[in-house]
Amino acid sequence: MFIEINRNKSVPIKKQLYDALTLKFLNGEVEGGVKMPSTRRLAEDLNLSRNTVLEIYEQLIAEGYLYAARGSGTFVAENIAKRNVRKEIKDKTEKKNSSVSGISLVAGTPDLENFPVKAWEKALHSLLLRNETVLFDYGSYEGYQPLRESLCQYLANHKGIICESDQIIITSGAKDAMRILASALKPYFQSLLMESPCIDFIEGVFGYYSYRLLPCRVDNEGLVVDEIKEKTPSLIYTSPSHQFPLGGTLSVSRRQQLVTIADEFNHVILEDDYDSEFRYKGAPLNSIFQLNPERVIHIGTFSKTLSPSLRIGYMVVPYHFLKNIRGYFERIGNFPCTLNQAVMNELIINGSYEKHVYKMTRLYKAKMSLLVKRLREIFGKRIIINGEYSGLHLAVIFKDVLFSELDLPCFRSGGVEVELLSCYDYGKKISETNILIIGFDILGLKRSRMPYVVCFLSLRN
């Protein structure tokens, strides 16, 4: 019988033992008629004095929780009125939560209510029926070969990336890819030219591997390429399809200029393409990788299109870096779940993944349009909105308001979670900002409160 006694608590040990036992009886964990451990055995298990246990048993017998049968032992009484303690706690929690009108506008999480459960279940069931042992083994550190092959075709069709399956490495997501690259490429590069602001884990990962971090300015069109002056061979981090967090899309001319600079100074571009599938206006831009496959490492993920919990991403790597990456795996080891990869492969092959992305693009476009409409209705010309034509978030620039971290509790008191641009500033040097980063992805379009969510953003005014 598992009972936890905490000797660091101010509650006396006898009281802890009494409470633990009565709770088990009342919530039905220990049914009536079950024989209790002997006082000697329980005392040994809990490292308690036998007299302590004996005293509690006697008290429980006196209160009717237990009864002693001469020569047989001590048993739990049959007539204890059960109450479902777990259900009571759950009900109380739900009641408490139902009274809170809070909603999250934090960027980064896809609409998980629309995860393609049926398609996933069907593919998983089909795979399990095959009973292929490879699906349950450790797998290859480079990833499930059929998935790498189907990704070749998918990337060619949707991103203009022409590559071989040998160049594709399956990862546990974008952060995992960055960790692999930071370690594997350290013999070649000592510096990282990084968008600033950018996703926070870039600074953490490359800082951990002692790269010299060189922030590069970002505007409403993404990375300001013509300000890159570094001549020492370096890595360049960019999120060109939908810059995080400012929302800009890197133009074709800037992409070409970036590749030219990389060629001239032997830089290598790390292209983070985390939500390029969701574009709401104009034709999708092809990957930077296609402009120079020798100078670009393309990094993608299924965390935004499907679910972060799948832990499946990928990178497309030039052949001349594969040896170093394989060396990293030989030292460290990295094995994303083979079964999840196999299901992902099935969804790509049978068209379910493409169908899901199309469905979610339409849904996110409607959500984005609604959020933008309400923001403009309330704030009018007082704001500028960046990033409304792609991705899962936008940047709202206020012309007459400055925000700091001291304002975040004010937003929370109004029932909304938002993020400031300064949350993603390199080195956290900016203390005040006039830009809020707003995600819309988890907002239910049919929820009646949705049209009024943005009203919370006027709390400072």
PDB file of C-alpha atoms in Angstrom, residues 194-195 197-204 237 239 243-245 272 424:
ATOM      1  CA  MET A 194      20.934  36.319 -36.048  1.00  0.00           C
ATOM      2  CA  GLU A 195      17.757  38.258 -36.641  1.00  0.00           C
ATOM      3  CA  PRO A 197      14.361  40.168 -32.422  1.00  0.00           C
ATOM      4  CA  CYS A 198      13.902  36.451 -33.096  1.00  0.00           C
ATOM      5  CA  ILE A 199      12.606  33.283 -31.422  1.00  0.00           C
ATOM      6  CA  ASP A 200      14.211  33.090 -27.986  1.00  0.00           C
ATOM      7  CA  PHE A 201      15.796  29.635 -28.183  1.00  0.00           C
ATOM      8  CA  ILE A 202      18.260  30.733 -30.900  1.00  0.00           C
ATOM      9  CA  GLU A 203      20.191  32.853 -28.422  1.00  0.00           C
ATOM     10  CA  GLY A 204      20.082  30.067 -25.835  1.00  0.00           C
ATOM     11  CA  TYR A 237      19.824  32.625 -38.942  1.00  0.00           C
ATOM     12  CA  SER A 239      12.947  33.074 -40.740  1.00  0.00           C
ATOM     13  CA  GLN A 243       9.701  36.523 -39.592  1.00  0.00           C
ATOM     14  CA  PHE A 244       9.197  35.743 -35.948  1.00  0.00           C
ATOM     15  CA  PRO A 245       8.125  37.903 -34.232  1.00  0.00           C
ATOM     16  CA  ASP A 272      13.854  28.468 -40.409  1.00  0.00           C
ATOM     17  CA  TYR A 424      12.166  38.330 -28.007  1.00  0.00           C
TER      18      TYR A 424
END
